[in-house]
CSV table of N, CA, C and O in Angstrom, one decimal:
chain,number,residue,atom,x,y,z
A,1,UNK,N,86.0,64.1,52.1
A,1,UNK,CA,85.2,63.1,52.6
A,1,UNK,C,84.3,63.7,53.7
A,1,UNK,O,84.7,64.7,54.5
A,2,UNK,N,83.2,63.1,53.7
A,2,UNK,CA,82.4,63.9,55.0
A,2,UNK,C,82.3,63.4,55.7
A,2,UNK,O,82.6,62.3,55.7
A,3,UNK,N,81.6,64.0,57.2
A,3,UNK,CA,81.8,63.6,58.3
A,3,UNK,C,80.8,62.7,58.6
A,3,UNK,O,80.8,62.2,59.7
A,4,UNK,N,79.9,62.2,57.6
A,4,UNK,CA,79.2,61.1,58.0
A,4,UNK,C,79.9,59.4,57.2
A,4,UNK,O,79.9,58.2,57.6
A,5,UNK,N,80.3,60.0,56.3
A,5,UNK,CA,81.1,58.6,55.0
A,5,UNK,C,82.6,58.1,56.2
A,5,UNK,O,83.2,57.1,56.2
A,6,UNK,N,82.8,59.5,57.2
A,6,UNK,CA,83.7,59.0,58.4
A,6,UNK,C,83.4,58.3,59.2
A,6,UNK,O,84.1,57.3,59.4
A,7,UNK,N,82.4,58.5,59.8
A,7,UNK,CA,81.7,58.1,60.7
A,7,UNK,C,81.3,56.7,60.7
A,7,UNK,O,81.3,56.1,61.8
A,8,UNK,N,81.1,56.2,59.6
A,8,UNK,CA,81.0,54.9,59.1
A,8,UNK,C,81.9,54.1,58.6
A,8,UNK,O,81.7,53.0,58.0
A,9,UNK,N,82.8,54.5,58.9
A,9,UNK,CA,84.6,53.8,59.0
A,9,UNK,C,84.9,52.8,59.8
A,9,UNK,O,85.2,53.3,60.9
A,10,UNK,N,84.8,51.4,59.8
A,10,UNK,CA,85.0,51.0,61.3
A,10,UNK,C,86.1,50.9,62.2
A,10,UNK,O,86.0,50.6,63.4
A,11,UNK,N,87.0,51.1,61.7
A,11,UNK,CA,88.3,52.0,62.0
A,11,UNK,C,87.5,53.4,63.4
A,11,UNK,O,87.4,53.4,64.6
A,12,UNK,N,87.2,54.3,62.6
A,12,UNK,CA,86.7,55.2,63.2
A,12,UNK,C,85.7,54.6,64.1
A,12,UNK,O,85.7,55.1,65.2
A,13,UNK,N,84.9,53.8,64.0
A,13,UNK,CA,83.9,53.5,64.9
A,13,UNK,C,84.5,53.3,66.2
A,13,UNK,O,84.1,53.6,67.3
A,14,UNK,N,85.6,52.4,65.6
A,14,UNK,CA,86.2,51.6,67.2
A,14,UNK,C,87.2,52.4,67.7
A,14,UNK,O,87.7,51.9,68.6
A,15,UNK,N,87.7,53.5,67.3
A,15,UNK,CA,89.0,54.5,67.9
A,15,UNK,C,87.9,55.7,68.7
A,15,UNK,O,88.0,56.3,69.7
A,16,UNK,N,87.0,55.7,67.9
A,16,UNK,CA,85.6,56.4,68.5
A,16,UNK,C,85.1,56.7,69.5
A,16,UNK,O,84.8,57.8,70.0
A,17,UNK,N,85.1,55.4,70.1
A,17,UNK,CA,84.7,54.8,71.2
A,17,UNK,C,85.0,55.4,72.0
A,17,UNK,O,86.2,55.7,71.9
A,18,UNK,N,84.2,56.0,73.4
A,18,UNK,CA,84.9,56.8,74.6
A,18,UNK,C,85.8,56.1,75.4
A,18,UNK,O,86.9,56.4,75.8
A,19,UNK,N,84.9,54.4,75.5
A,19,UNK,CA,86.1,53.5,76.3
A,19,UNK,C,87.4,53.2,75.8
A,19,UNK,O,88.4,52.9,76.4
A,20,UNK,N,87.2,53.3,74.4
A,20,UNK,CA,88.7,53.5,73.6
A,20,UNK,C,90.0,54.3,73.8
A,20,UNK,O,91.2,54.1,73.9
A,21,UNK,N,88.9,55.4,73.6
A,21,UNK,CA,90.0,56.8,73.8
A,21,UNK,C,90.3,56.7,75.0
A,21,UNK,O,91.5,57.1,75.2
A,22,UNK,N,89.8,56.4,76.0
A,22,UNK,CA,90.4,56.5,77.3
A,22,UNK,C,91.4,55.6,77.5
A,22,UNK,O,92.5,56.0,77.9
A,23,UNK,N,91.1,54.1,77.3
A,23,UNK,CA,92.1,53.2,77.5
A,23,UNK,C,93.4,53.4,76.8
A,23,UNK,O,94.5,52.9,77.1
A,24,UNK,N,93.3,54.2,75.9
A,24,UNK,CA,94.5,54.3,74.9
A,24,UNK,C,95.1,55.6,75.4
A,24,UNK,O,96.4,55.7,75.4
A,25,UNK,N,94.4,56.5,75.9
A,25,UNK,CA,95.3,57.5,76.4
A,25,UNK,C,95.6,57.3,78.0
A,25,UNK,O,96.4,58.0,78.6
A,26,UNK,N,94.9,56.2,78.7
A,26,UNK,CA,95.8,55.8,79.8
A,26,UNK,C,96.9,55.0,79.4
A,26,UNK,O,98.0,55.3,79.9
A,27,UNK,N,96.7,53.8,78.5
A,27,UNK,CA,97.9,53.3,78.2
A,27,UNK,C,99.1,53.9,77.7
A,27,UNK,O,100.1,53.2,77.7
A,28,UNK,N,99.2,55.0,77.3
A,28,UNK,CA,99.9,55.8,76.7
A,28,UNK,C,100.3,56.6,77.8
A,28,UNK,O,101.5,56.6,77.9
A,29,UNK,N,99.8,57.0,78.4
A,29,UNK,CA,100.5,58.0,79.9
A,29,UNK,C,101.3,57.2,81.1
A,29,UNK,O,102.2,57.6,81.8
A,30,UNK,N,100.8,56.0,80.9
A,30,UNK,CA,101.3,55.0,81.6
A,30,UNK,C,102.5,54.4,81.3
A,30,UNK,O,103.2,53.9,82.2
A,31,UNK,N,102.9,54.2,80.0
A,31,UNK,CA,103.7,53.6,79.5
A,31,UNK,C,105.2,55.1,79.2
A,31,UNK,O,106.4,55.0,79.3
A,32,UNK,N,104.7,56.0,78.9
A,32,UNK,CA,105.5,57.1,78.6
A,32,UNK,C,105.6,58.4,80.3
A,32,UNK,O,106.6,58.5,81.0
A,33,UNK,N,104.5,58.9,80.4
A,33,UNK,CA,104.7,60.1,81.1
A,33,UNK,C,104.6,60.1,82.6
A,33,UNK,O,104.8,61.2,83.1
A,34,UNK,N,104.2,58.8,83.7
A,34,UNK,CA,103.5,58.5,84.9
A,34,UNK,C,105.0,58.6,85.3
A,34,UNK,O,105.9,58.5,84.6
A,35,UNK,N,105.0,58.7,86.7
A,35,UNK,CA,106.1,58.6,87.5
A,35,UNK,C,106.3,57.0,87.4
A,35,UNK,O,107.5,56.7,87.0
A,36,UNK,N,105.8,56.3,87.5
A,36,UNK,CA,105.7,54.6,87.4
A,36,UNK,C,106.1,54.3,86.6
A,36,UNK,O,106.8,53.3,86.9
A,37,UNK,N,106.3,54.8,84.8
A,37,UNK,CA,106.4,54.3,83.6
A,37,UNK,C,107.3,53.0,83.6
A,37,UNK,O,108.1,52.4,84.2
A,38,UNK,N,106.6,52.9,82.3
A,38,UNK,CA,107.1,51.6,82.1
A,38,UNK,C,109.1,51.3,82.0
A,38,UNK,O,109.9,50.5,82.5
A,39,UNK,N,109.3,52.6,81.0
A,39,UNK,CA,111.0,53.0,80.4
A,39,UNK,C,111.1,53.2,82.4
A,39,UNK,O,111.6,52.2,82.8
A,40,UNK,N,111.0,53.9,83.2
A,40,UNK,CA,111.5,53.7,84.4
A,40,UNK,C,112.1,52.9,85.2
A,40,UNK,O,113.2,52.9,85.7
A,41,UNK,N,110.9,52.0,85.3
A,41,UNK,CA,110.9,50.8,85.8
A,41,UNK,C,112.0,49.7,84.8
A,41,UNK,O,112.0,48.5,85.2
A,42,UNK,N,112.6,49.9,83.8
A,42,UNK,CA,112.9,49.0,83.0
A,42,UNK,C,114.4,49.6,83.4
A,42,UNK,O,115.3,48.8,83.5
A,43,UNK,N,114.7,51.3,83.6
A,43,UNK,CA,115.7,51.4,83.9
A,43,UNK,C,116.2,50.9,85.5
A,43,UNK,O,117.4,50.7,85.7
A,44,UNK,N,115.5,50.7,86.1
A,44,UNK,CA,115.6,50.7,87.8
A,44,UNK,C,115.7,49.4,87.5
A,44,UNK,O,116.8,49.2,87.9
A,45,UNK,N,115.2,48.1,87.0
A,45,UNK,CA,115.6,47.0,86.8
A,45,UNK,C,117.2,46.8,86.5
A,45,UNK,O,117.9,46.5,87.5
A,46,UNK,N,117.8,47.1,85.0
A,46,UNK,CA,118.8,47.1,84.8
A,46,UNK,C,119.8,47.5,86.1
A,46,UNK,O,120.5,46.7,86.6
A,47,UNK,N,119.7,48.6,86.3
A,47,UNK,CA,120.7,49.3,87.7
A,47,UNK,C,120.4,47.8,89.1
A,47,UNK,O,121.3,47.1,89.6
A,48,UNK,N,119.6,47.7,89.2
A,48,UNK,CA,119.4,46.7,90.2
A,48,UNK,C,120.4,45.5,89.9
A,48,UNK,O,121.3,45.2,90.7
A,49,UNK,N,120.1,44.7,88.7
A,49,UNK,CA,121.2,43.8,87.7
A,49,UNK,C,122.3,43.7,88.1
A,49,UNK,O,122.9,42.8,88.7
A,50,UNK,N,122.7,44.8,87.6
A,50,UNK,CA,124.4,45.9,87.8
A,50,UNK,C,124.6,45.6,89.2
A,50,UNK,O,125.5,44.8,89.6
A,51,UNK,N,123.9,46.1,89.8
A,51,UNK,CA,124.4,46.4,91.4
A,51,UNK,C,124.4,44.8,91.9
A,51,UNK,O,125.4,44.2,92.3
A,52,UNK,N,123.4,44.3,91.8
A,52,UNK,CA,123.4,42.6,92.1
A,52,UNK,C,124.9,41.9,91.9
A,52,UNK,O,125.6,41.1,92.6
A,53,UNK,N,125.0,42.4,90.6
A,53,UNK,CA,126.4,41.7,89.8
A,53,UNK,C,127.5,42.6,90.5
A,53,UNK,O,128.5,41.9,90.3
A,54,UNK,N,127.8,43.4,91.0
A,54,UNK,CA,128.8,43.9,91.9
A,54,UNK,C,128.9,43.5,93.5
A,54,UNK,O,129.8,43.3,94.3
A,55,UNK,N,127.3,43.3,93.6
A,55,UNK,CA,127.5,42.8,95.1
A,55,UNK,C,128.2,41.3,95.2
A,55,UNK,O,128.8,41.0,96.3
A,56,UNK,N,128.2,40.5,94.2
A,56,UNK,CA,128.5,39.2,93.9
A,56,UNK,C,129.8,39.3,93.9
A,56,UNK,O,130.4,38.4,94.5
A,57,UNK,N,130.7,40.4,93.1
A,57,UNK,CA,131.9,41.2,93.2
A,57,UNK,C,132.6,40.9,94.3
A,57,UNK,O,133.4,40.0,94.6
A,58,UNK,N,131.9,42.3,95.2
A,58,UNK,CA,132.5,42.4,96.2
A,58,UNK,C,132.3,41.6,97.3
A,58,UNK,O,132.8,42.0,98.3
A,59,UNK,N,131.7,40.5,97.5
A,59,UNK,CA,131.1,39.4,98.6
A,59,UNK,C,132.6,38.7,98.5
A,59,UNK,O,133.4,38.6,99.5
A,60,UNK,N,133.1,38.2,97.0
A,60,UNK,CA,133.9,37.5,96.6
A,60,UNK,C,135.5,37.9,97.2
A,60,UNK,O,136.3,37.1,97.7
A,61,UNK,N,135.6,39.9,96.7
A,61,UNK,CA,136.6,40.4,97.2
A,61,UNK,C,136.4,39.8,98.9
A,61,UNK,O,137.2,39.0,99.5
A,62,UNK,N,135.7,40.2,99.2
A,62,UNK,CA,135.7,40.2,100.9
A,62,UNK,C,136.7,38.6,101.4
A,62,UNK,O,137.7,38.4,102.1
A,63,UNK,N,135.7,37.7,100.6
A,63,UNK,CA,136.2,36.3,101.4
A,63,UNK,C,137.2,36.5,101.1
A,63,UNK,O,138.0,36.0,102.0
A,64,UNK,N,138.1,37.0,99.9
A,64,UNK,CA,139.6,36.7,99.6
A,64,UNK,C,140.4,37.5,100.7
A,64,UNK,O,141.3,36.9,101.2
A,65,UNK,N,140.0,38.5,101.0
A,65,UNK,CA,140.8,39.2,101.9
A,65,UNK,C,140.6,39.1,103.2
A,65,UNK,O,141.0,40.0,104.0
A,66,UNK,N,139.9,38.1,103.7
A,66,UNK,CA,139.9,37.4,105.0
A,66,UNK,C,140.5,36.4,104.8
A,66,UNK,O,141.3,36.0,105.7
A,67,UNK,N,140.4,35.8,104.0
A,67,UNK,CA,141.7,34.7,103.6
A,67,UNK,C,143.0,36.0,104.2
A,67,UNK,O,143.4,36.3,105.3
A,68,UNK,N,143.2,36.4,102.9
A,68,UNK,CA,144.1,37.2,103.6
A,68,UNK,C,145.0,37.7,104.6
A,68,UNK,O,146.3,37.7,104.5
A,69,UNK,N,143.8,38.1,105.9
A,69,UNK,CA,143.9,38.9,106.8
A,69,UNK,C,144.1,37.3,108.0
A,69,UNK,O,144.5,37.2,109.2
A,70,UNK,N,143.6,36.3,107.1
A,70,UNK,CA,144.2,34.8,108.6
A,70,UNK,C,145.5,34.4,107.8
A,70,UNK,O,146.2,33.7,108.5
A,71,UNK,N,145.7,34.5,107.0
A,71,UNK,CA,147.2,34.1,106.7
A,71,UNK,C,148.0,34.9,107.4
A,71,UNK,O,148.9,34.4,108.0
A,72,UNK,N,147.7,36.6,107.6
A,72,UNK,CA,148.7,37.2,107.5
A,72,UNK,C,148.9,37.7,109.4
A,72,UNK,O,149.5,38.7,109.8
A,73,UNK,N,148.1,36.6,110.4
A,73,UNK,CA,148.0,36.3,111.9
A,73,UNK,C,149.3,35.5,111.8
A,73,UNK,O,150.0,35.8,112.8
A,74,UNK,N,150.0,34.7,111.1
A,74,UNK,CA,150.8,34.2,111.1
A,74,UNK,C,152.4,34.9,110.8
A,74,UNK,O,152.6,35.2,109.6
A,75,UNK,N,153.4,35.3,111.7
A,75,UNK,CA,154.5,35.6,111.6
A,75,UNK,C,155.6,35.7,110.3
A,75,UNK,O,156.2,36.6,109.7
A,76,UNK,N,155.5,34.2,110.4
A,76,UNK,CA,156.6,34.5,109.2
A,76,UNK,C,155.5,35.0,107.3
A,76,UNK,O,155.9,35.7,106.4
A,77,UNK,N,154.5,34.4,107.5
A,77,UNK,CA,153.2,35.2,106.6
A,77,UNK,C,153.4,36.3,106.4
A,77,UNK,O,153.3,36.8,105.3
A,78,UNK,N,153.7,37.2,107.5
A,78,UNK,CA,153.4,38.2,107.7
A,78,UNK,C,154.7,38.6,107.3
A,78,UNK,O,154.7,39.6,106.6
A,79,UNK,N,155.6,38.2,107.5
A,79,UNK,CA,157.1,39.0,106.7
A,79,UNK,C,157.0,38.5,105.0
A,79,UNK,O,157.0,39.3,104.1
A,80,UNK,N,156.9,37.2,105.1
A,80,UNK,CA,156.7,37.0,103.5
A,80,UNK,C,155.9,38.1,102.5
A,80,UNK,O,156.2,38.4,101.3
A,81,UNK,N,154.9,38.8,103.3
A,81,UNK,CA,153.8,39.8,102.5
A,81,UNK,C,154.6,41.3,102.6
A,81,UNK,O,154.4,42.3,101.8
A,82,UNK,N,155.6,41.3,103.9
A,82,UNK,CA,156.1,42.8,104.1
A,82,UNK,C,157.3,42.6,102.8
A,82,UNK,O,157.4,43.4,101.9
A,83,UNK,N,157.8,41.7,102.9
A,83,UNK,CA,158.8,41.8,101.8
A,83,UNK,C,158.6,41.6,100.5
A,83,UNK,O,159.5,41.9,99.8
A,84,UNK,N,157.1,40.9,99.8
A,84,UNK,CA,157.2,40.8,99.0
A,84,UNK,C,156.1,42.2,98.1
A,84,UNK,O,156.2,42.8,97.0
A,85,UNK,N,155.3,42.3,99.4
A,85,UNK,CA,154.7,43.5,98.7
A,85,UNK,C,155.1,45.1,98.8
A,85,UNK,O,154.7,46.0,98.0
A,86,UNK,N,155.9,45.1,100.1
A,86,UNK,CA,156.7,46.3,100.3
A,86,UNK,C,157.9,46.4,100.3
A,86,UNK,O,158.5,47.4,100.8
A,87,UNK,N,158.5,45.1,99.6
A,87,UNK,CA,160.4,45.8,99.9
A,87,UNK,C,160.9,45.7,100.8
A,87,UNK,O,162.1,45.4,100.5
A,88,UNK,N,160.6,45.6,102.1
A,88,UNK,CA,161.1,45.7,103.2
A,88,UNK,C,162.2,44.8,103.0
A,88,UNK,O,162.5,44.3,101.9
A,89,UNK,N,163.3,44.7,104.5
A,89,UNK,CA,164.3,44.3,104.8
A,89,UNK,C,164.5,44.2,106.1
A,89,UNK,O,164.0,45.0,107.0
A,90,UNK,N,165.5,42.8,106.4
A,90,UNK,CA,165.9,43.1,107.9
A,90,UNK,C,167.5,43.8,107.8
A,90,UNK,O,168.3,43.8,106.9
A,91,UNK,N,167.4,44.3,108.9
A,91,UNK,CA,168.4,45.4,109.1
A,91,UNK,C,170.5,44.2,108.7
A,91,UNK,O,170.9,43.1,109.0
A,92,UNK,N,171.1,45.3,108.1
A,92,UNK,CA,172.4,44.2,107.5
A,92,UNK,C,172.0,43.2,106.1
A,92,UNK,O,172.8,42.4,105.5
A,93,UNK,N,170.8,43.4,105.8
A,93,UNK,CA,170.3,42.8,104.7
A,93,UNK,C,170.7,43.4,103.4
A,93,UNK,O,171.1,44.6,103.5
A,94,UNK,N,170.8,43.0,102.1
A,94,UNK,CA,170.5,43.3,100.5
A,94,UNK,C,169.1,42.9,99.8
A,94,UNK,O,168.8,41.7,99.9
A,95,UNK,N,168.7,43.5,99.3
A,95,UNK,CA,167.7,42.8,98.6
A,95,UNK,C,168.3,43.0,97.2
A,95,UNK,O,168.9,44.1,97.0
A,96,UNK,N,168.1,42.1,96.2
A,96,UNK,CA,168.3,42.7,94.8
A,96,UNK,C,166.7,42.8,94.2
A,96,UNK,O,165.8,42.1,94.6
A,97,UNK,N,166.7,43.4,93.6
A,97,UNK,CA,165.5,43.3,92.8
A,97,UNK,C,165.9,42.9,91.2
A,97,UNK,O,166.7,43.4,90.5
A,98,UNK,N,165.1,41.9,90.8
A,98,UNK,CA,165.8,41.3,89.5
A,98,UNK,C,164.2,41.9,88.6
A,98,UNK,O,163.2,41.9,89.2
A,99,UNK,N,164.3,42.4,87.5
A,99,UNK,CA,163.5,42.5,86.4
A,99,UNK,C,163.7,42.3,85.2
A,99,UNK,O,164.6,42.7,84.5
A,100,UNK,N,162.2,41.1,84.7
A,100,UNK,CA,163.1,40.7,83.5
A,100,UNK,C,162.4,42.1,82.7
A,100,UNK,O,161.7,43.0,83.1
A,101,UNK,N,162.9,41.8,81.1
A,101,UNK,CA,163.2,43.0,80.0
A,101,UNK,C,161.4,42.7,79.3
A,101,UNK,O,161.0,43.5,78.4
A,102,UNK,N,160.4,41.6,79.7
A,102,UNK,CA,159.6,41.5,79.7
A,102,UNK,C,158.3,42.1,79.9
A,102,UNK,O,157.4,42.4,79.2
A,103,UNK,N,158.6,42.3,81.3
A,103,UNK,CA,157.7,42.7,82.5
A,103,UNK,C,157.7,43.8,82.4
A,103,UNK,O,156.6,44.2,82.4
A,104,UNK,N,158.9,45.1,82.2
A,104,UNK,CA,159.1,46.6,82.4
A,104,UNK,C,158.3,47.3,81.4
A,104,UNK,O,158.3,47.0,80.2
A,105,UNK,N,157.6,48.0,81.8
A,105,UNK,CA,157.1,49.0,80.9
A,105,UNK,C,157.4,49.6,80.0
A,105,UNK,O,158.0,50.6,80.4
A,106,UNK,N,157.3,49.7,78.7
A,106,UNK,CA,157.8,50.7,77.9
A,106,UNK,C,156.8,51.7,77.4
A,106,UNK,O,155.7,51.6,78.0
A,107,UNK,N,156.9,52.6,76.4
A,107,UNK,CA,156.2,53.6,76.1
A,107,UNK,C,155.4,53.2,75.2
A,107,UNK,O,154.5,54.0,74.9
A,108,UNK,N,155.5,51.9,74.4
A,108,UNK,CA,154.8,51.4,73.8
A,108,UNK,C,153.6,50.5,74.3
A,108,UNK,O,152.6,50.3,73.6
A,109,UNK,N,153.7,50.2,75.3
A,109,UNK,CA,152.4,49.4,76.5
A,109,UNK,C,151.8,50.7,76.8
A,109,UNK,O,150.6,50.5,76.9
A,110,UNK,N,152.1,51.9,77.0
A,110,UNK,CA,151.0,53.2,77.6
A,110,UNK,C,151.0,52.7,79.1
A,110,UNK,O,150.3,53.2,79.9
C-alpha cells in the first residue's frame, strides 16, 4: 500500500493529527508512567480504605479498654481480673483449676 492510498485512511487522518498524537501520548504517560498516575493513586486509595478500616478497629479497641481500665479502679474488680486472668491467690488459699476435655488442645487443633 502506498503512502498516499494511507494517507487517505480516515483512521490515519485522525491518529494523524498532531493534536492527536499528543493528547494520546499525554494520556498515556499520565495514566501509566507520571509520578501522579493513575494505578498510583488507585493504590494510595485502597491503603487509605485499609487504614480507615483499622482506625475504626482500633478507636473501638481503645473504648473497650477504658471500659476496662474504670472497672478495674474498683477493688474487688480488680481481684476478680487478678484471679481470673492471672491465677493469682490469697495467701492459705487453693485454687483448682478445672478443664473440660473440650477446651484442651490437642494435636489435632494445631
Amino acid at each position: 500500500m502506498s503512502l498516499k492510498k494511507l494517507r487517505q485512511k480516515k483512521w490515519f487522518r485522525i491518529l494523524g493529527n498532531k493534536y492527536v498524537l499528543i493528547l494520546v501520548i499525554f494520556t498515556v504517560w499520565m495514566v501509566f508512567f507520571d509520578t501522579n498516575s493513575w494505578f498510583i493513586h488507585k493504590e494510595l486509595n485502597d491503603e487509605i480504605e485499609k487504614l480507615e478500616g483499622n482506625r475504626a478497629y482500633f478507636k473501638q479497641e481503645i473504648k473497650s479498654d477504658r471500659n476496662q481500665i474504670n472497672k478495674l479502679k474498683d477493688s474487688e474488680e480488680l481481684e476478680r481480673f487478678a484471679r481470673e486472668e492471672y491465677l493469682m491467690k490469697k495467701e492459705n488459699e487453693e485454687i483448682f483449676i478445672i478443664e473440660f476435655e473440650d477446651s484442651l488442645k490437642t494435636d489435632k487443633d494445631g
